[in-house]
């Protein structure tokens, strides 16, 4: 894919068309807010939702990247504010007699519910319902809830670690997930949240952690992670210390896998990798050398193979089992820079 390609999110490659809807439960910050991706019925002239739903999220991204709202928020809005997600907004749900498996997706620090639309819609196109949460614990770049009084919103900004507080203790108590569905997935801070969810909620049968930021996970919790985890790492983010923490889990469970996608950076597993032109990419370092479409293929196919194995699905996702062993183009087992040391 050369540099002439337009800046747009890719549609799902699976056999199902994808719909999405926003769901808000409750009129307090303790309620749930999520974007649901699901297989849907075809609908002529279907509306496509904006990728950045509100201008306030542009301000939140400016705050998270430590840039001035005065110029950075308008830059985000102009550059990517008109981008739409290639799914059917509120499209009719496609009936399924056996029911679709459910994945709970947890975003990373400074993100929000739409920033992983590519991987979420890709998984939905293969027959999953994916609930992309938007956290209200100040780890999102911005979020809000609607108060009981009609039309009144309360916005919750991103919160940095307060001066004088240790980052481990501050982040460790954020972003807990207590849901009872089938599988959990997340990126960065959301990746370690997915691992923690296996401890907190017995109903989760496995976790997929995209470039997990392992730092906030307490050492005492490692022996308590009871279920398999698939760690899909990028080449430029992880450290030997972080990989060592992942290997502590894989040494306890042979079904826990660690792979690294070569030519990728931390943001390669977000939608930014598809939407940043040369200016913003150079400014924020959001794209690696690997073609982003190829990176998405590796990520989604490895996840599908892993989910089939641990959710007992009767699909053909096992055709990608080699990826779970780090076998394939642009993928290696564990981490290339520290395999000989650990």
Tab-separated table of C-alpha atoms in Angstrom, residues 1 5-11 13 273-274 287 290-298 300:
chain	number	residue	atom	x	y	z
A	1	UNK	CA	0.000	0.000	0.000
A	5	UNK	CA	-3.617	5.672	-0.464
A	6	UNK	CA	-6.416	7.745	1.017
A	7	UNK	CA	-6.699	8.103	4.750
A	8	UNK	CA	-9.558	5.786	5.635
A	9	UNK	CA	-10.362	2.895	7.937
A	10	UNK	CA	-10.526	-0.557	6.338
A	11	UNK	CA	-13.807	-2.487	6.229
A	13	UNK	CA	-12.813	-8.829	5.635
A	273	UNK	CA	-2.042	4.023	11.843
A	274	UNK	CA	-4.621	4.247	9.011
A	287	UNK	CA	3.074	4.524	12.185
A	290	UNK	CA	5.014	-2.339	8.344
A	291	UNK	CA	2.023	-1.727	6.099
A	292	UNK	CA	-0.864	-1.057	8.515
A	293	UNK	CA	-3.257	-3.336	6.615
A	294	UNK	CA	-0.824	-6.218	6.976
A	295	UNK	CA	-0.426	-5.431	10.667
A	296	UNK	CA	-4.191	-5.580	11.164
A	297	UNK	CA	-4.350	-8.907	9.326
A	298	UNK	CA	-1.711	-10.445	11.597
A	300	UNK	CA	-6.888	-10.132	13.890
